[in-house]
Amino acid sequence: MKTNTNRKLLLCSYSQTKLHDLTAKTGLDYDQKTNGLIYIYRSNETFNEAKDKLNLLSSLDDKMELLDTSELITIEPALEPTQSKLSGGIYCKTDESGNCFKFTTKLSNLCQKMNVTFNHDETISRFETKGDEIQKVITNKNEYSADIYVMALGSYSGLFAKQIGDYLPVYPVKGYSITMPIFDVSKAPLHGGIDEDNMLAFSLIGECIRFTSIAEIAGYNTGFKPSDFSYMVNLAGSLFPDAFDFSKIEYWAGLRPMTPNGSPIFGNGTMKNLFYNSGHGHLGWTMACGSAKITADLITGRKPKISLEGMLLN
């Protein structure tokens, strides 16, 4: 557990540095909030477990604060109505949140100005290979040839890797989210965070808030009905009473590309001109910028800045 935790922490920290480099260079605005995240514990048992886990993260000693209930309320006043149901929390002042849709949209616009082409509504069907190289990618609309290919297909990477003889242990785990307007700013949280006992994460997105939760093994099914979200809606309302407009909920369900040890997969498999960048699970955006730099380094033969032990396919 300690090895996996520190491995992911190293990548997340490196990725945050690369994200800061990107935003400093481009001025990207994506409703980012840099005032830290709070981790909320409702029971003494889970709070004590959290204290034990903190001992595994020695590199975060100066970044994470253990808080009793009164200290938690001081940092996050919106929790005052529910303080009798809480045991304590952790505040990580270096954690951040933002609007991932706005981030990717603006980033794609910047890429297009650098002559990058995005082909939407197009589906990969198969690969043409010769020896240990991919020759072509065949889609429902076209054929593409390149010197180097990168597979970053999320939960579908394992299916396509199998076509070329690689076993990529990436599996879809279904997650759900609700997004709604903030009804009363004075009762809404100032920070993003996680209700750890219920695995309910929340982040502020402009004038809205998003809650995400649930890990469901459902294959590649992304369907849903409003009743699937009742658990999340009730939790959100109980955590921050009278703060949100539940009459305007946007529902969503999607797939997280999980690996057995929770770490992503980089590098080559059987094809020397194909590089993997997949399996980031629920930390896809957190790890994105660092993973992109690692992939670029591997392609160009540079040594990545962090250890990739346990994260290479071969």
Coordinates of C-alpha atoms in Angstrom, one line a residue:
M1 CA 0.0 0.0 0.0
K2 CA 2.8 2.4 0.9
T3 CA 4.6 1.8 -2.3
N4 CA 1.5 2.4 -4.5
T5 CA 0.5 5.5 -2.5
N6 CA 3.9 7.1 -2.8
R7 CA 4.2 6.2 -6.5
K8 CA 0.9 8.0 -7.3
L9 CA 1.7 10.9 -5.0
L10 CA 5.0 11.4 -6.8
L11 CA 3.2 11.5 -10.2
C12 CA 0.5 13.8 -8.9
S13 CA 3.0 16.2 -7.5
Y14 CA 5.0 16.2 -10.7
S15 CA 1.9 16.7 -12.7
Q16 CA 0.8 19.7 -10.6
T17 CA 4.2 21.3 -11.4
K18 CA 3.7 20.7 -15.1
L19 CA 0.2 22.2 -14.9
H20 CA 1.5 25.3 -13.2
D21 CA 4.1 25.6 -15.9
L22 CA 1.4 25.3 -18.6
T23 CA -0.9 27.9 -17.0
A24 CA 2.0 30.3 -16.4
K25 CA 3.0 30.0 -20.1
T26 CA -0.5 30.2 -21.6
G27 CA -2.6 32.1 -19.1
L28 CA -5.3 29.3 -19.2
D29 CA -8.3 30.2 -17.1
Y30 CA -10.5 27.2 -16.1
D31 CA -12.2 28.5 -12.9
Q32 CA -9.3 27.1 -10.9
K33 CA -9.4 27.3 -7.1
T34 CA -6.0 27.2 -5.4
N35 CA -7.1 27.5 -1.8
G36 CA -6.7 23.8 -1.0
L37 CA -9.1 20.9 -0.4
I38 CA -10.7 19.6 2.7
Y39 CA -11.1 15.9 3.6
I40 CA -14.1 15.3 5.9
Y41 CA -14.4 12.4 8.3
R42 CA -17.7 11.6 10.0
S43 CA -16.6 8.9 12.4
N44 CA -13.8 8.5 14.9
E45 CA -12.9 5.3 13.2
T46 CA -12.3 6.7 9.8
F47 CA -10.6 9.8 11.2
N48 CA -8.1 7.6 13.1
E49 CA -7.5 5.6 9.9
A50 CA -6.8 8.8 8.1
K51 CA -4.2 9.7 10.7
D52 CA -2.5 6.4 10.2
K53 CA -2.5 6.9 6.4
L54 CA -0.9 10.3 6.8
N55 CA 2.1 8.5 8.3
L56 CA 2.7 7.0 4.8
L57 CA 2.9 10.4 3.2
S58 CA 6.0 11.8 4.9
S59 CA 6.6 14.2 2.0
L60 CA 3.3 16.0 2.8
D61 CA 4.1 16.8 6.4
D62 CA 4.2 20.5 5.7
K63 CA 1.2 20.5 3.4
M64 CA -1.5 18.6 5.2
E65 CA -3.1 19.7 8.5
L66 CA -5.0 17.5 10.9
L67 CA -8.1 19.3 12.1
D68 CA -10.5 18.7 15.0
T69 CA -14.1 19.7 14.3
S70 CA -13.8 23.3 15.5
E71 CA -10.7 23.8 13.4
L72 CA -12.5 22.3 10.4
I73 CA -15.4 24.7 10.8
T74 CA -13.0 27.6 11.0
I75 CA -11.5 26.7 7.6
E76 CA -14.9 25.7 6.1
P77 CA -17.7 27.6 7.8
A78 CA -20.3 26.0 5.5
L79 CA -20.0 22.8 7.5
E80 CA -21.2 24.4 10.7
P81 CA -24.8 23.1 10.4
T82 CA -23.5 19.5 10.2
Q83 CA -20.7 19.8 12.7
S84 CA -22.4 17.5 15.2
K85 CA -22.1 14.7 12.6
L86 CA -18.4 15.2 12.0
S87 CA -15.3 13.9 13.8
G88 CA -12.6 16.0 12.1
G89 CA -10.8 16.6 8.9
I90 CA -7.6 17.1 6.9
Y91 CA -6.8 20.3 5.1
C92 CA -4.3 20.1 2.2
K93 CA -3.5 23.7 1.3
T94 CA -1.7 22.8 -2.0
D95 CA -4.5 20.8 -3.6
E96 CA -6.5 22.5 -6.3
S97 CA -9.7 22.1 -8.3
G98 CA -11.3 23.6 -11.5
N99 CA -13.5 23.1 -14.5
C100 CA -12.0 20.2 -16.5
F101 CA -14.3 20.8 -19.5
K102 CA -13.2 24.5 -19.7
F103 CA -9.6 23.4 -19.3
T104 CA -9.7 20.9 -22.1
T105 CA -11.7 23.1 -24.4
K106 CA -9.3 26.0 -24.0
L107 CA -6.3 23.7 -24.3
S108 CA -7.6 22.3 -27.6
N109 CA -8.1 25.8 -28.9
L110 CA -4.4 26.5 -28.2
C111 CA -3.4 23.3 -29.8
Q112 CA -5.3 24.1 -33.0
K113 CA -3.4 27.4 -33.2
M114 CA -0.3 25.2 -33.3
N115 CA -1.7 23.3 -36.3
V116 CA -3.0 20.3 -34.3
T117 CA -6.1 18.7 -35.8
F118 CA -8.9 17.1 -33.8
N119 CA -11.1 14.6 -35.6
H120 CA -14.4 14.3 -33.7
D121 CA -17.2 11.8 -34.3
E122 CA -14.7 9.4 -35.7
T123 CA -14.2 5.8 -34.4
I124 CA -11.1 3.7 -34.6
S125 CA -11.8 0.2 -35.9
R126 CA -8.5 -1.5 -36.3
F127 CA -4.7 -1.2 -36.8
E128 CA -2.5 -2.4 -39.7
T129 CA 0.8 -3.7 -38.5
K130 CA 4.0 -5.0 -40.0
G131 CA 6.5 -6.7 -37.8
D132 CA 6.9 -4.7 -34.6
E133 CA 5.5 -1.5 -36.0
I134 CA 2.0 0.0 -36.6
Q135 CA 1.6 1.0 -40.2
K136 CA -1.9 2.5 -40.2
V137 CA -4.8 3.3 -37.9
I138 CA -8.1 2.6 -39.7
T139 CA -11.3 4.5 -38.6
N140 CA -14.8 4.5 -39.9
K141 CA -13.9 7.6 -42.0
N142 CA -10.3 7.5 -42.9
E143 CA -6.8 5.9 -42.6
Y144 CA -3.9 7.5 -40.8
S145 CA -0.2 6.8 -41.0
A146 CA 2.4 8.3 -38.6
D147 CA 5.9 7.8 -37.3
I148 CA 4.8 7.5 -33.7
Y149 CA 1.4 6.6 -32.1
V150 CA 0.1 7.3 -28.6
M151 CA -2.7 5.2 -27.2
A152 CA -4.7 7.3 -24.6
L153 CA -8.1 5.8 -25.0
G154 CA -9.1 5.7 -21.4
S155 CA -11.2 2.6 -20.5
Y156 CA -11.1 1.4 -24.1
S157 CA -7.3 1.1 -24.2
G158 CA -7.3 -2.5 -23.1
L159 CA -9.6 -3.5 -25.9
F160 CA -7.5 -1.9 -28.6
A161 CA -4.2 -3.1 -27.1
K162 CA -5.4 -6.6 -27.4
Q163 CA -5.7 -6.2 -31.1
I164 CA -1.9 -5.8 -31.4
G165 CA -1.0 -8.5 -28.9
D166 CA -0.6 -6.5 -25.7
Y167 CA -2.3 -7.2 -22.4
L168 CA -3.1 -3.9 -20.8
P169 CA -4.8 -4.3 -17.4
V170 CA -7.2 -1.4 -17.7
Y171 CA -10.8 -1.9 -16.7
P172 CA -13.9 0.4 -16.8
V173 CA -15.3 1.4 -13.5
K174 CA -18.5 3.5 -13.7
G175 CA -18.8 6.7 -11.8
Y176 CA -21.6 9.2 -11.4
S177 CA -21.8 13.0 -11.0
I178 CA -24.4 15.7 -10.4
T179 CA -23.8 19.4 -11.1
M180 CA -26.2 22.2 -10.0
P181 CA -26.2 25.9 -9.4
I182 CA -25.3 27.3 -6.0
F183 CA -28.5 28.7 -4.5
D184 CA -27.1 30.5 -1.4
V185 CA -23.4 31.4 -1.6
S186 CA -23.3 31.9 2.2
K187 CA -24.2 28.3 2.8
A188 CA -22.0 26.8 0.0
P189 CA -18.4 25.6 0.7
L190 CA -15.4 27.8 0.0
H191 CA -13.3 24.7 -0.8
G192 CA -13.6 21.6 -2.8
G193 CA -13.1 18.3 -0.9
I194 CA -14.2 14.8 -0.1
D195 CA -16.7 13.3 2.4
E196 CA -14.4 10.4 3.0
D197 CA -16.9 8.1 4.8
N198 CA -19.2 8.3 1.8
M199 CA -16.6 8.7 -0.9
L200 CA -18.4 11.8 -2.1
A201 CA -16.1 14.4 -3.8
F202 CA -17.2 17.9 -4.5
S203 CA -15.7 20.8 -6.5
L204 CA -16.7 24.4 -7.2
I205 CA -17.2 25.2 -10.9
G206 CA -17.9 28.9 -11.3
E207 CA -21.4 29.5 -10.0
C208 CA -22.1 25.7 -9.7
I209 CA -20.9 22.8 -7.7
R210 CA -20.3 19.2 -8.8
F211 CA -20.5 16.1 -6.7
T212 CA -19.0 12.8 -7.8
S213 CA -19.3 9.4 -6.2
I214 CA -19.9 5.6 -6.7
A215 CA -17.6 3.0 -8.2
E216 CA -19.7 0.5 -10.1
I217 CA -18.6 -2.5 -12.2
A218 CA -20.9 -2.3 -15.1
G219 CA -18.8 -3.1 -18.1
Y220 CA -18.9 -0.3 -20.7
N221 CA -22.5 0.8 -19.9
T222 CA -22.7 4.5 -19.3
G223 CA -26.5 4.7 -19.1
F224 CA -28.4 6.1 -16.1
K225 CA -31.7 7.3 -14.7
P226 CA -32.3 10.1 -12.2
S227 CA -33.1 7.6 -9.4
D228 CA -29.5 6.3 -9.7
F229 CA -28.3 9.6 -8.2
S230 CA -30.7 9.7 -5.1
Y231 CA -27.9 8.7 -2.8
M232 CA -25.6 11.5 -3.9
V233 CA -28.4 14.1 -3.9
N234 CA -29.3 13.2 -0.3
L235 CA -25.7 13.3 0.8
A236 CA -25.0 16.6 -0.8
G237 CA -28.1 18.2 0.8
S238 CA -27.2 16.8 4.2
L239 CA -23.6 18.0 4.1
F240 CA -24.5 21.6 3.0
P241 CA -28.2 22.2 3.8
D242 CA -30.1 24.8 1.7
A243 CA -27.0 25.7 -0.4
F244 CA -27.9 24.3 -3.9
D245 CA -30.7 24.4 -6.4
F246 CA -31.6 20.8 -6.8
S247 CA -34.3 21.6 -9.3
K248 CA -31.6 22.2 -12.0
I249 CA -29.4 19.1 -11.6
E250 CA -27.3 18.0 -14.5
Y251 CA -26.8 14.2 -14.4
W252 CA -23.8 12.4 -15.9
A253 CA -22.2 9.0 -15.8
G254 CA -18.9 7.8 -17.3
L255 CA -16.1 5.3 -17.1
R256 CA -12.8 5.5 -15.1
P257 CA -9.9 3.5 -16.6
M258 CA -8.7 1.6 -13.5
T259 CA -5.7 -0.6 -13.1
P260 CA -5.2 -3.3 -10.4
N261 CA -2.6 -1.2 -8.4
G262 CA -4.2 2.2 -9.3
S263 CA -1.1 3.4 -11.2
P264 CA -1.2 4.4 -14.9
I265 CA 0.7 2.6 -17.6
F266 CA 3.4 4.1 -19.9
G267 CA 5.8 3.0 -22.5
N268 CA 5.9 0.4 -25.3
G269 CA 4.5 -3.0 -25.7
T270 CA 4.9 -5.2 -28.7
M271 CA 4.9 -2.3 -31.2
K272 CA 8.0 -0.1 -30.9
N273 CA 6.3 2.9 -32.4
L274 CA 3.3 2.8 -30.1
F275 CA 3.4 4.4 -26.6
Y276 CA 0.8 3.9 -23.9
N277 CA -0.6 6.7 -21.7
S278 CA -3.6 5.1 -20.0
G279 CA -5.1 3.7 -16.7
H280 CA -5.2 6.9 -14.6
G281 CA -8.5 5.9 -12.9
H282 CA -10.3 8.8 -11.1
L283 CA -7.1 10.9 -11.2
G284 CA -7.0 11.5 -14.9
W285 CA -6.9 15.3 -14.8
T286 CA -4.7 15.3 -11.7
M287 CA -2.1 13.2 -13.5
A288 CA -2.6 14.5 -17.1
C289 CA 0.1 17.2 -17.5
G290 CA 2.8 15.1 -15.9
S291 CA 1.8 12.0 -17.9
A292 CA 1.9 14.0 -21.1
K293 CA 5.5 15.1 -20.3
I294 CA 6.5 11.6 -19.4
T295 CA 5.1 10.3 -22.7
A296 CA 6.9 13.0 -24.7
D297 CA 10.2 12.2 -22.9
L298 CA 9.8 8.5 -23.6
I299 CA 9.1 9.2 -27.3
T300 CA 12.1 11.4 -27.7
G301 CA 14.5 9.2 -25.7
R302 CA 14.8 11.6 -22.8
K303 CA 14.9 10.2 -19.3
P304 CA 11.7 11.2 -17.4
K305 CA 12.2 13.4 -14.4
I306 CA 10.5 10.9 -12.0
S307 CA 10.8 7.2 -11.5
L308 CA 8.4 5.1 -13.5
E309 CA 8.9 2.0 -11.4
G310 CA 5.7 0.0 -11.5
M311 CA 4.2 2.2 -14.3
L312 CA 5.8 0.7 -17.4
L313 CA 4.1 -2.0 -19.4
N314 CA 7.4 -3.8 -20.1

